[in-house]
Amino acid sequence: MKTEYKIFAAVAGFLFAAAAVYGFYTHGQTGHLEWIGTVALILSGLLCAMCGGFFWFVARRIDLRPEDRDEAEIVEGAGEIGFFSPGSYWPFGLALSASIAGLGLVFWMWWLIALGLIMVILSACGLLFEYYSGTRHAVEH
């Protein structure tokens, strides 16, 4: 986690510096501050700072991982990374429903937005509970 919080902190610092330069430059060119870009850069910097702060907070509470130590060997990072569903169709359904909701937002069709959001909720529930029901449900003997 040490590496992650350093990356996010560096990006946050860059965004804050870019916001200052952008604000100074637009004020010098036009005589007034261009608020949209300046606020967007500041909010992006705050978001990166929030993520960096979370990773810093977590990094203090867990042991160092192999990628956080300079003397670590490659073999120390081997092993199981996590569980990934081998043949799930739910991510496709989730992407399709988010696309429908986004299409509704683009054309400002409230009924399409509502349909897309309902589909997003159902798809997310399907993805979440995939291994608790249906054919993938673990059978207890």
PDB file of N, CA, C and O in Angstrom, residues 64-69 71-82:
ATOM      1  N   LEU A  64       4.074  -5.007   5.607  1.00  0.00           N
ATOM      2  CA  LEU A  64       4.574  -4.654   4.288  1.00  0.00           C
ATOM      3  C   LEU A  64       4.386  -5.814   3.326  1.00  0.00           C
ATOM      4  O   LEU A  64       4.679  -6.961   3.655  1.00  0.00           O
ATOM      5  N   ARG A  65       3.921  -5.509   2.141  1.00  0.00           N
ATOM      6  CA  ARG A  65       3.792  -6.512   1.092  1.00  0.00           C
ATOM      7  C   ARG A  65       5.125  -6.619   0.366  1.00  0.00           C
ATOM      8  O   ARG A  65       5.980  -5.735   0.489  1.00  0.00           O
ATOM      9  N   PRO A  66       5.320  -7.693  -0.411  1.00  0.00           N
ATOM     10  CA  PRO A  66       6.595  -7.824  -1.129  1.00  0.00           C
ATOM     11  C   PRO A  66       6.887  -6.641  -2.057  1.00  0.00           C
ATOM     12  O   PRO A  66       8.038  -6.220  -2.187  1.00  0.00           O
ATOM     13  N   GLU A  67       5.868  -6.084  -2.693  1.00  0.00           N
ATOM     14  CA  GLU A  67       6.107  -4.963  -3.608  1.00  0.00           C
ATOM     15  C   GLU A  67       6.440  -3.670  -2.884  1.00  0.00           C
ATOM     16  O   GLU A  67       6.863  -2.694  -3.509  1.00  0.00           O
ATOM     17  N   ASP A  68       6.268  -3.641  -1.561  1.00  0.00           N
ATOM     18  CA  ASP A  68       6.613  -2.456  -0.783  1.00  0.00           C
ATOM     19  C   ASP A  68       8.027  -2.515  -0.202  1.00  0.00           C
ATOM     20  O   ASP A  68       8.506  -1.529   0.338  1.00  0.00           O
ATOM     21  N   ARG A  69       8.671  -3.667  -0.304  1.00  0.00           N
ATOM     22  CA  ARG A  69      10.018  -3.821   0.246  1.00  0.00           C
ATOM     23  C   ARG A  69      11.049  -3.843  -0.874  1.00  0.00           C
ATOM     24  O   ARG A  69      10.868  -4.505  -1.884  1.00  0.00           O
ATOM     25  N   GLU A  71      14.103  -5.165  -0.743  1.00  0.00           N
ATOM     26  CA  GLU A  71      14.890  -6.397  -0.778  1.00  0.00           C
ATOM     27  C   GLU A  71      14.046  -7.636  -1.069  1.00  0.00           C
ATOM     28  O   GLU A  71      14.526  -8.762  -0.978  1.00  0.00           O
ATOM     29  N   ALA A  72      12.784  -7.483  -1.428  1.00  0.00           N
ATOM     30  CA  ALA A  72      11.897  -8.621  -1.673  1.00  0.00           C
ATOM     31  C   ALA A  72      12.267  -9.334  -2.976  1.00  0.00           C
ATOM     32  O   ALA A  72      12.756  -8.718  -3.926  1.00  0.00           O
ATOM     33  N   GLU A  73      12.046 -10.626  -2.986  1.00  0.00           N
ATOM     34  CA  GLU A  73      12.270 -11.437  -4.178  1.00  0.00           C
ATOM     35  C   GLU A  73      10.950 -11.582  -4.940  1.00  0.00           C
ATOM     36  O   GLU A  73       9.868 -11.489  -4.363  1.00  0.00           O
ATOM     37  N   ILE A  74      11.037 -11.873  -6.230  1.00  0.00           N
ATOM     38  CA  ILE A  74       9.846 -12.026  -7.059  1.00  0.00           C
ATOM     39  C   ILE A  74       8.991 -13.189  -6.578  1.00  0.00           C
ATOM     40  O   ILE A  74       7.763 -13.113  -6.570  1.00  0.00           O
ATOM     41  N   VAL A  75       9.626 -14.248  -6.124  1.00  0.00           N
ATOM     42  CA  VAL A  75       8.899 -15.442  -5.717  1.00  0.00           C
ATOM     43  C   VAL A  75       8.010 -15.190  -4.492  1.00  0.00           C
ATOM     44  O   VAL A  75       7.035 -15.897  -4.265  1.00  0.00           O
ATOM     45  N   GLU A  76       8.305 -14.153  -3.722  1.00  0.00           N
ATOM     46  CA  GLU A  76       7.485 -13.850  -2.547  1.00  0.00           C
ATOM     47  C   GLU A  76       6.093 -13.358  -2.931  1.00  0.00           C
ATOM     48  O   GLU A  76       5.155 -13.455  -2.146  1.00  0.00           O
ATOM     49  N   GLY A  77       5.941 -12.832  -4.131  1.00  0.00           N
ATOM     50  CA  GLY A  77       4.645 -12.354  -4.588  1.00  0.00           C
ATOM     51  C   GLY A  77       3.837 -13.413  -5.304  1.00  0.00           C
ATOM     52  O   GLY A  77       2.735 -13.148  -5.761  1.00  0.00           O
ATOM     53  N   ALA A  78       4.369 -14.643  -5.422  1.00  0.00           N
ATOM     54  CA  ALA A  78       3.659 -15.714  -6.117  1.00  0.00           C
ATOM     55  C   ALA A  78       2.524 -16.244  -5.250  1.00  0.00           C
ATOM     56  O   ALA A  78       2.503 -16.079  -4.044  1.00  0.00           O
ATOM     57  N   GLY A  79       1.607 -16.899  -5.889  1.00  0.00           N
ATOM     58  CA  GLY A  79       0.494 -17.510  -5.165  1.00  0.00           C
ATOM     59  C   GLY A  79      -0.845 -17.001  -5.660  1.00  0.00           C
ATOM     60  O   GLY A  79      -0.942 -16.302  -6.671  1.00  0.00           O
ATOM     61  N   GLU A  80      -1.864 -17.363  -4.930  1.00  0.00           N
ATOM     62  CA  GLU A  80      -3.215 -16.990  -5.323  1.00  0.00           C
ATOM     63  C   GLU A  80      -3.434 -15.495  -5.104  1.00  0.00           C
ATOM     64  O   GLU A  80      -3.162 -14.962  -4.036  1.00  0.00           O
ATOM     65  N   ILE A  81      -3.938 -14.836  -6.115  1.00  0.00           N
ATOM     66  CA  ILE A  81      -4.207 -13.409  -6.033  1.00  0.00           C
ATOM     67  C   ILE A  81      -5.616 -13.170  -5.514  1.00  0.00           C
ATOM     68  O   ILE A  81      -5.866 -12.286  -4.729  1.00  0.00           O
ATOM     69  N   GLY A  82      -6.538 -13.956  -5.966  1.00  0.00           N
ATOM     70  CA  GLY A  82      -7.929 -13.799  -5.562  1.00  0.00           C
ATOM     71  C   GLY A  82      -8.798 -14.723  -6.378  1.00  0.00           C
ATOM     72  O   GLY A  82      -8.320 -15.544  -7.154  1.00  0.00           O
TER      73      GLY A  82
END
